[in-house]
XYZ file of C-alpha atoms in Angstrom:
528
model
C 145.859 28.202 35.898
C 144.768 24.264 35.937
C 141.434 23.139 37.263
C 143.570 21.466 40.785
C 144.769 24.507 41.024
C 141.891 27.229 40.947
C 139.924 24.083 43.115
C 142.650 24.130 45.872
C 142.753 28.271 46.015
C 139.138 28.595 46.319
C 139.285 26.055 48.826
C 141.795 27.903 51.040
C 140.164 31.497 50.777
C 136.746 28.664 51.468
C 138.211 27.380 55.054
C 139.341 31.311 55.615
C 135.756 32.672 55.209
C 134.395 29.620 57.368
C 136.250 29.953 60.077
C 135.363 33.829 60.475
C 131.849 32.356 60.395
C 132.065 29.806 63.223
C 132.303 32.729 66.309
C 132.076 36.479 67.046
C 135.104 35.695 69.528
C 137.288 33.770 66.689
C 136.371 36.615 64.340
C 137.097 39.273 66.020
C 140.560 37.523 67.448
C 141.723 36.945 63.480
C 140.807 40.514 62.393
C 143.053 42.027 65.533
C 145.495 39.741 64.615
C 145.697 40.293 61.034
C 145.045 44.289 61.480
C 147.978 44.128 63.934
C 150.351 42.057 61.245
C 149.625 44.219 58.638
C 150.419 47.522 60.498
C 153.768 45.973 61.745
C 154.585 44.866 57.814
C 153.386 48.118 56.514
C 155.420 50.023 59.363
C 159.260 47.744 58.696
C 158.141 48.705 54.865
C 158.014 52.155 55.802
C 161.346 51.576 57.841
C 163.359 49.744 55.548
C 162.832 52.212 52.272
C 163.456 55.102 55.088
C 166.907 52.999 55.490
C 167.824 53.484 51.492
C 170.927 54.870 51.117
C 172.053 53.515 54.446
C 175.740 52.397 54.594
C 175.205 49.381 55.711
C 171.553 48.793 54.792
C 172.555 46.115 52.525
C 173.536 43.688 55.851
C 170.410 44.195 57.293
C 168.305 42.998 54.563
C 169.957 40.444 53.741
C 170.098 39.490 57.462
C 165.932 40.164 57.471
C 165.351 37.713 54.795
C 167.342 35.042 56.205
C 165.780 35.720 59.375
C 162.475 34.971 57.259
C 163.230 31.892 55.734
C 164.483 30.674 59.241
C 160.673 31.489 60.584
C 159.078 29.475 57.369
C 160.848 26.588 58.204
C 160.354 26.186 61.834
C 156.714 27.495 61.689
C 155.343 24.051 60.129
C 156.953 22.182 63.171
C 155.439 24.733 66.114
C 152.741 25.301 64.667
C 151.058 22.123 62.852
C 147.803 23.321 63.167
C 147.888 26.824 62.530
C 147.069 26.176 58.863
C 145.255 22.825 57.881
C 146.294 22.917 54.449
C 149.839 22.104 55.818
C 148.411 18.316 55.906
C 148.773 16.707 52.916
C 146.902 13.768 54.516
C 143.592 14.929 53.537
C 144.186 14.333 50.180
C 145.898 11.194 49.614
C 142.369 9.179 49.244
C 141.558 11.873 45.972
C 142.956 10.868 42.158
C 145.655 13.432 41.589
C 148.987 13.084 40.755
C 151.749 14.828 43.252
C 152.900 16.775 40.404
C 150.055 18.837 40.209
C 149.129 18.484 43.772
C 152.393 20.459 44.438
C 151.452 23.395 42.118
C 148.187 23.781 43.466
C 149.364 23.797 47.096
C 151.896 25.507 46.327
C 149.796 28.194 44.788
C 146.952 27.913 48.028
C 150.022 28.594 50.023
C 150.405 32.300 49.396
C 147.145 33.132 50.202
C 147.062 34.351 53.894
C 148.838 36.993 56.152
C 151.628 35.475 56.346
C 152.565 35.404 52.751
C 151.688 39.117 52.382
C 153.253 39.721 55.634
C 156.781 38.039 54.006
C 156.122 39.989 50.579
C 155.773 43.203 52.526
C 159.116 42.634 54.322
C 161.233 41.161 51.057
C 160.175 44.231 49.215
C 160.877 46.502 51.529
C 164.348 44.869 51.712
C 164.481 44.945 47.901
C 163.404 48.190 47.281
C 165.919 49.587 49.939
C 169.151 48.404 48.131
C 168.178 48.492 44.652
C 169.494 51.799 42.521
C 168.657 51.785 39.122
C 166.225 50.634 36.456
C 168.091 47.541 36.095
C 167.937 46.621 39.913
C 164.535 47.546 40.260
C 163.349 44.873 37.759
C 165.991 42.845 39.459
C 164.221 43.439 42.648
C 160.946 41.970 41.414
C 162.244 38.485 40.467
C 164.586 38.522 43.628
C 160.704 39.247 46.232
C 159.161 36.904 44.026
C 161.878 34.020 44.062
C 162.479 34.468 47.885
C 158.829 34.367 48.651
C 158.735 31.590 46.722
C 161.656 29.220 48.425
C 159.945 30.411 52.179
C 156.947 29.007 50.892
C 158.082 25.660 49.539
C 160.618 25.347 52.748
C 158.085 25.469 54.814
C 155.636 22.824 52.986
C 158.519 20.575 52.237
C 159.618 20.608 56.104
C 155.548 19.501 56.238
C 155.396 16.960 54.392
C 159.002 15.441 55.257
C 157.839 15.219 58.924
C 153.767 15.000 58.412
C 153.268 11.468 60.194
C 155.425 13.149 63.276
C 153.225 16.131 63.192
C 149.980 14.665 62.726
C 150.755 12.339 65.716
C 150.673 12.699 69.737
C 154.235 13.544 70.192
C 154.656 15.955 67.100
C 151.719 18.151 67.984
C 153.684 18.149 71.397
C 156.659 20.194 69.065
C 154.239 23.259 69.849
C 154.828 23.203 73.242
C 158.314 24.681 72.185
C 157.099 27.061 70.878
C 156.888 29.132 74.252
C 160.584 28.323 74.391
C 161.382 29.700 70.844
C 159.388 32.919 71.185
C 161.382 33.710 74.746
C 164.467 32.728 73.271
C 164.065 34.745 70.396
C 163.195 37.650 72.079
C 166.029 37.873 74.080
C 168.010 37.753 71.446
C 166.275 40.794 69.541
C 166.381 42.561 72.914
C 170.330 41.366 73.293
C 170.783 42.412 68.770
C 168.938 45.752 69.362
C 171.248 46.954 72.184
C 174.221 45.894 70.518
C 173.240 47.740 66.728
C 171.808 50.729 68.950
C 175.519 51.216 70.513
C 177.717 49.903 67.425
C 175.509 50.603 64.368
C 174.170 47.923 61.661
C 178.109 47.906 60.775
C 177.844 44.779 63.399
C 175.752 43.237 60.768
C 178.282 42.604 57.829
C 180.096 39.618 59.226
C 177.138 37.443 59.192
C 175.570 39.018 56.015
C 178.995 37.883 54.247
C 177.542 34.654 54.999
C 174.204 34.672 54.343
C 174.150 36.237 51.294
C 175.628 33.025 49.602
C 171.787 31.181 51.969
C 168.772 31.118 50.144
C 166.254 33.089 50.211
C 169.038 36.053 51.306
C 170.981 35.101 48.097
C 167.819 36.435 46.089
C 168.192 40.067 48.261
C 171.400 40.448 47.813
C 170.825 39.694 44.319
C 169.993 43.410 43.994
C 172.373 44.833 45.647
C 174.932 42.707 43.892
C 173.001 44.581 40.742
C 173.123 48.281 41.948
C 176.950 48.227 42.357
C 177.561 46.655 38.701
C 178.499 43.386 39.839
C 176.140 41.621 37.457
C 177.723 38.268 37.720
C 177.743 38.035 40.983
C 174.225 39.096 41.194
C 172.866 36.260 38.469
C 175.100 33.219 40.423
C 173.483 34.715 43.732
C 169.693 35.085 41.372
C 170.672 31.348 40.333
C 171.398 29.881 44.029
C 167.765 31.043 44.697
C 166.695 29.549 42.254
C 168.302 26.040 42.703
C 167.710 25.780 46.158
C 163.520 26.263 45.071
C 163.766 23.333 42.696
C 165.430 21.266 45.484
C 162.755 22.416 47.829
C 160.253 21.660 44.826
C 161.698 18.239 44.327
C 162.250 16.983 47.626
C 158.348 18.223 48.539
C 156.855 16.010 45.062
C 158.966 13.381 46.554
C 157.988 13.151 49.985
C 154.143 13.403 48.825
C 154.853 10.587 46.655
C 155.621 8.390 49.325
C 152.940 9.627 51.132
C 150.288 9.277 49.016
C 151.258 5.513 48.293
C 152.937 4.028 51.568
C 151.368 2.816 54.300
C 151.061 4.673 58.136
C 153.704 3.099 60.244
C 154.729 6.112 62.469
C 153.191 4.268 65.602
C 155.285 1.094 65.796
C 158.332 3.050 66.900
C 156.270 4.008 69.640
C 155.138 1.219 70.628
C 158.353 -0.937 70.606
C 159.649 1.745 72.687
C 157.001 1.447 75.300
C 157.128 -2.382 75.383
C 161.022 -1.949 76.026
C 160.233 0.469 78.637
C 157.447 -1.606 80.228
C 160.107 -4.466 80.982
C 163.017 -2.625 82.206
C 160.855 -1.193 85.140
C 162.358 2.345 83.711
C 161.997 5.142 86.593
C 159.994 3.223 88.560
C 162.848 1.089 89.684
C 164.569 4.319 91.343
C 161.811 5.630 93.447
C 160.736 4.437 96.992
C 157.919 1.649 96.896
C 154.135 2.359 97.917
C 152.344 5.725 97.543
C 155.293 7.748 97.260
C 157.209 6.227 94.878
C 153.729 5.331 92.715
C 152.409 9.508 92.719
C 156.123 11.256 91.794
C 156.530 8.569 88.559
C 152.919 9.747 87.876
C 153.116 13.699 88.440
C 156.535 12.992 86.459
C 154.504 11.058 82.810
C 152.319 13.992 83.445
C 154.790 16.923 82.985
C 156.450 14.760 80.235
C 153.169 13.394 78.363
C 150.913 15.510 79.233
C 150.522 18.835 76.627
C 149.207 21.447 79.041
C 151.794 20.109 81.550
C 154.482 20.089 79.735
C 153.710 23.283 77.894
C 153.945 25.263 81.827
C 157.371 23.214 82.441
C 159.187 23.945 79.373
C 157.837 27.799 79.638
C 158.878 27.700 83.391
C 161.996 25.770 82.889
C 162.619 28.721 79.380
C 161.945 31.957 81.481
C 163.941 30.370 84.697
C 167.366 30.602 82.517
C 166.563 33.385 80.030
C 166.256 36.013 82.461
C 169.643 35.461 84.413
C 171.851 33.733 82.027
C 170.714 36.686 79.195
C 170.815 39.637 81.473
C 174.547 38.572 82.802
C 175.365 37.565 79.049
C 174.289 41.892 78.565
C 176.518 42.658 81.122
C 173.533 44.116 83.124
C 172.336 41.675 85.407
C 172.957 40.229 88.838
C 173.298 37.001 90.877
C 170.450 37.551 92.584
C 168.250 37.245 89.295
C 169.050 33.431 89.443
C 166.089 32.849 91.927
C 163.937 32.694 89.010
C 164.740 29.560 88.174
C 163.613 28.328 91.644
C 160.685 30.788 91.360
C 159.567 30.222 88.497
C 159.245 25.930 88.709
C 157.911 26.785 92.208
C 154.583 27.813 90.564
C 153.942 24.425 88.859
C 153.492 23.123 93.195
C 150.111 25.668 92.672
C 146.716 23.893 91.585
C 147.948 20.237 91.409
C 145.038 18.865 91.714
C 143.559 20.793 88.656
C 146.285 19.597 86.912
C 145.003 16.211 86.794
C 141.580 17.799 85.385
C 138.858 14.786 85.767
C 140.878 12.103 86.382
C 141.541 13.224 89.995
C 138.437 11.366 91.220
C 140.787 8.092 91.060
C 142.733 9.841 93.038
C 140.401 11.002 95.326
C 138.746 7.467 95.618
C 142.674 6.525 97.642
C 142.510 9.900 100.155
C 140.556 8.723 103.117
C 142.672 10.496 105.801
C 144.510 13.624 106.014
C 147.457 11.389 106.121
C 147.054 10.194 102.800
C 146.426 13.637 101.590
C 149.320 14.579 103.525
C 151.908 11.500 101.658
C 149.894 13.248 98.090
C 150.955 16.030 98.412
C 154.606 15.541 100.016
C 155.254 13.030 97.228
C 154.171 15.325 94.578
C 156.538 18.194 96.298
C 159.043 15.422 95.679
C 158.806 14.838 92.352
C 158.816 19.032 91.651
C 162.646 18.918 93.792
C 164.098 16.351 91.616
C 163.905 18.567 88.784
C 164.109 22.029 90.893
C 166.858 21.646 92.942
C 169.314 20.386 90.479
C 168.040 22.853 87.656
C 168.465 25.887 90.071
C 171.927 24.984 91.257
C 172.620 24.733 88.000
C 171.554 28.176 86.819
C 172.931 29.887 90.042
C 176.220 28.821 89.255
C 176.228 29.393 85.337
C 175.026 33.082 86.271
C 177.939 33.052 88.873
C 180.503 32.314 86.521
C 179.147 34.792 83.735
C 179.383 37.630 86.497
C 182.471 36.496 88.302
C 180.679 36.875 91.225
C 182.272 33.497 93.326
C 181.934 35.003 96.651
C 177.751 35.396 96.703
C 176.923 31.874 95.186
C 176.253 30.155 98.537
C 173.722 32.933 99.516
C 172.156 33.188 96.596
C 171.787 29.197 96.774
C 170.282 29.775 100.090
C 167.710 32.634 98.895
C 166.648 30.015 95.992
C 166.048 27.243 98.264
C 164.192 29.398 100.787
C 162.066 30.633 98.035
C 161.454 27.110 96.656
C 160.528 25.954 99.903
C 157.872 28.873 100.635
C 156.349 28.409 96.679
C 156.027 24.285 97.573
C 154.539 25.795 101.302
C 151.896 28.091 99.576
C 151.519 25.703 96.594
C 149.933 23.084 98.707
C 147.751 25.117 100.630
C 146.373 26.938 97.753
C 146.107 23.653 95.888
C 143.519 22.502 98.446
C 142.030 25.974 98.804
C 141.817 27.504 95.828
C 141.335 24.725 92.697
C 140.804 25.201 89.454
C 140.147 23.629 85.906
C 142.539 23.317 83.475
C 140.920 22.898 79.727
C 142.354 19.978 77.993
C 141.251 21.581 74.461
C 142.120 24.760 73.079
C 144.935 27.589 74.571
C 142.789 28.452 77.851
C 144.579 27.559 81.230
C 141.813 28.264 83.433
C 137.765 27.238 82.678
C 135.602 29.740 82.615
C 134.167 31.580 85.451
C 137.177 30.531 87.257
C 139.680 33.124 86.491
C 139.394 34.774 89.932
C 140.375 31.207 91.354
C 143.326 31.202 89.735
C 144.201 34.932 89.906
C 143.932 34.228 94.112
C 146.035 31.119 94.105
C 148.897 32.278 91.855
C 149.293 36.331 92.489
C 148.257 35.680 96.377
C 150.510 32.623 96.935
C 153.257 34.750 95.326
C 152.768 37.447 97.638
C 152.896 35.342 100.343
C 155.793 33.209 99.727
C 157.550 36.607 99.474
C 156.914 37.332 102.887
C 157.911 34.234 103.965
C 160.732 35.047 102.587
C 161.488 37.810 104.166
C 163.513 36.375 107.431
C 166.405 35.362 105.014
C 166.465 38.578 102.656
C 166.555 40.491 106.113
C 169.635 38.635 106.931
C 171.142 39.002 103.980
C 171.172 42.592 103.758
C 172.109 42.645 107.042
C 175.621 40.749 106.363
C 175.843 43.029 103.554
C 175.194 46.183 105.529
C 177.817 45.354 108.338
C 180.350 44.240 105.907
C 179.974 40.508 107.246
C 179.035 38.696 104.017
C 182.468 38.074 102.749
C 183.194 36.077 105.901
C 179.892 35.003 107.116
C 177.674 35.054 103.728
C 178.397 31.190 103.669
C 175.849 30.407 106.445
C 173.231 31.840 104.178
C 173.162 28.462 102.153
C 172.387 25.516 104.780
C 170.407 28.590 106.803
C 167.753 28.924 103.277
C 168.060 25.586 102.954
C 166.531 24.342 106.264
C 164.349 27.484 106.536
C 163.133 26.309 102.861
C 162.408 22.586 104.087
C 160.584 23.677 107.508
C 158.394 25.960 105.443
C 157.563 23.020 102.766
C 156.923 20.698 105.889
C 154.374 22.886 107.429
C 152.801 24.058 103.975
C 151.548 20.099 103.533
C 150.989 20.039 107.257
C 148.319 22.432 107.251
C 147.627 21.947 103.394
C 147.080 18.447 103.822
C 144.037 18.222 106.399
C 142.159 20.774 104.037
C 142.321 18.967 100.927
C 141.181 15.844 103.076
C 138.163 17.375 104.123
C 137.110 19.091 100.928
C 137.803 16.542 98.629
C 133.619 17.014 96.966
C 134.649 20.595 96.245
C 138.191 20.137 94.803
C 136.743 17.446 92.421
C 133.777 19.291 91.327
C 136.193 22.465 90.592
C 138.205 20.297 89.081
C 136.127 18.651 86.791
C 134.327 22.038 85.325
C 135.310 23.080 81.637
């Protein structure tokens, strides 16, 4: 082993130990975590060599390790920070040659949990399709190959889009994250039904794919082996193999460039924002003075703004998972497509924590409660234009995947009542109950305020609910009589006026309260 190298290894198992050292909290978080990893590897071990013999194990497996490589690749993009050694930038000012940068990096690289977490999971796989001597010793260069191309997929996906990453806008990609996770989810959720009912035989259409896709290839490699089809087995071995000198390759290259090209990631940006700047952009749409002026800002916040964005995209995820996946399942209803409204209805809760410090500048223009009261209503505003569409939207995808025509206009109405008692509550806990939101770390509320923000969310809930309760009543009673099919349409412009008064005399009484405590909503604000 060269002296780059040993230097880098040490240095990762260096920033490991270091970062244990830095809190009890941190510590003891990264010892759960990894204690928790390593059962769930050592368990799908157990489960996968419990699985040999298994008619259709071989599907599975090779399905698992594509799965695998999939996670290496997007992991660099969601997660830019989660290992530091992922930036090649901090070496580009030291004398080495890329060459032997990419060895040593490449050798830092499986040290962690997630490299033994992979190599517990591709030997499981290998171990529970190989029969034989000859597979077995097969199966070793097939774990080690495969580990290898996740590894140098996900540090050539690194350094290919390192300026994006290290920027504003690419550490932004982690807001997605959120997305992927609930995504992905549902789809285990929606795969584990369907093998529980049909059996992994469900599998082998897309492993006759995959097992042509590195690092799957390398898997199926020995099972290729262990039914005698050795030439298969070596062109599959040699796919691997090729695809980890491309990876290789196209890494050296990229840090190449790096390491000798200038930083020009920002001028994109900036021509982009001097082209917006003189087209007048959204600000050309909206109504002119206040109004206009606080729903383009509450609308760069959600799109600029990390913590903002990261509780729209999660809101905007969750509002379409639940009813599109449960009708896709076949087990859902129409109802379930007031989550959408529901669940963008909580971003109208603490908006003036939202803005975190800078709300003193706009607490320095509320003199009156009528200003608070044109705040607040334009800020409402700029949460419909995205609501309203986005849950007519949803209510009539889950419509159409259910069939269900006949119950779209009350289940329009029951979304726009709900909106509209969510915006109601939503202002008046924004003025009684704020709260700081951290601008560093993964914390949504500061400390010591948790029970603020336990009050304002779970009790404004609780109470929109039961504002909500004039329009479910009438709704089950049309159903109940057997009047829906002819009166159910009145539902709609019924929630939809109920909806508005409520949102009208939320700010009404909202708005004369956060006039008259603006000290204490910018001091609670401000903490953290």
């Amino acid at each position: 082993m060269s002296g780059v190298t040993t230097t880098l290894a040490r240095l990762k198992l260096s920033l490991l130990r270091n970062g244990l050292r830095q809190s009890g909290g941190r510590r003891a978080a990264y010892v759960a975590s990894a204690v928790v990893a390593l059962l769930f590897a050592a368990l799908q071990l157990a489960g996968l060599i419990a699985l040999r013999g298994h008619a259709h194990v071989e599907s599975l497996v090779v399905l698992a390790a594509a799965v695998l490589g999939l996670g290496w690749a997007v992991m660099p993009l969601f997660f830019p920070s989660g290992d530091e050694t992922l930036d090649p930038t901090r070496l580009v000012m030291l004398p080495l040659r890329p060459r032997p940068l990419v060895r040593a990096l490449l050798t830092a690289s499986l040290i962690g949990i997630g490299p033994l977490f992979t190599l517990c999971l591709l030997t499981g796989s290998a171990v529970a399709v190989a029969h034989g001597g000859a597979a077995f010793a097969v199966g070793v260069i097939a774990v080690a190959l495969a580990l290898l191309v996740c590894v140098a997929l996900a540090r050539a996906v690194a350094a290919v889009n390192v300026r994006l990453l290290t920027s504003r806008k690419g550490r932004d990609l982690a807001v997605l994250s959120g997305l992927v996770i609930a995504v992905g989810a549902q789809l285990v959720n929606f795969g584990a039904q369907r093998l529980g009912s049909s059996g992994l035989a469900q599998l082998d259409p897309a492993a006759d794919v995959l097992q042509w896709v590195p690092p799957a290839s390398a898997i199926a490699a020995v099972h290729a082996v262990s039914e005698g089809s050795y030439g298969i087995a070596a062109a599959r071995l040699a796919l691997s193999a090729l695809a980890l000198v491309a990876l290789l390759s196209l890494w050296t290259r990229h840090l190449t460039r790096l390491m000798t090209s200038p930083d020009g990631s920002t001028l994109a940006a900036a021509d982009t924002a001097a082209r917006e700047r003189a087209s007048g952009g959204l600000a050309g749409l909206l109504p002119p003075g206040r109004t206009g002026t606080v729903v383009e800002r509450s609308l760069r916040y959600a799109w600029r703004d990390p913590k903002t964005k990261a509780a729209w995209v999660t809101s905007l995820a969750i509002g379409v998972i639940v009813p599109v996946f449960n009708a896709w399942q076949g087990t859902g209803s129409v109802y379930f497509a007031c989550f959408a409204a529901g669940m963008l209805g909580l971003q109208m809760y603490n908006q003036f924590g939202q803005d975190t410090s800078a709300f003193w500048m706009v607490a320095m223009t509320i003199s009156s409660p009528r200003d608070a009261y044109v705040e607040l209503r334009a800020r409402a505003l700029a949460l419909l234009l995205v609501t309203l569409p986005y849950a007519t939207v949803v209510t009539v995808v889950t419509t159409a995947m259910l069939g269900d025509w006949s119950r779209l206009p009350e289940t329009l109405g029951l979304s726009f009542a709900l909106l509209g008692a969510m915006l109601a509550t939503g202002a008046w806990a924004s003025a009684r109950f704020p709260y700081s939101i951290p601008q560093e770390g993964h914390k949504n509320v500061a400390p010591g305020q948790a029970g603020l923000a336990w009050i304002s969310l779970f009790g404004g809930m609780f109470t929109s609910a039961l504002l909500c309760a004039p329009v479910i009543a009438l709704t089950i009673r049309l159903h109940v009589s057997g009047g829906d099919d002819r009166w159910g349409w009145l539902l709609l412009p019924v929630g939809t006026v109920y909806g508005a008064a409520l949102t009208l005399l939320g700010l009404r009484l909202a708005a004369p309260r956060a006039a008259a405590r603006l000290p204490e909503i910018l001091t609670a604000v401000s903490k953290g």
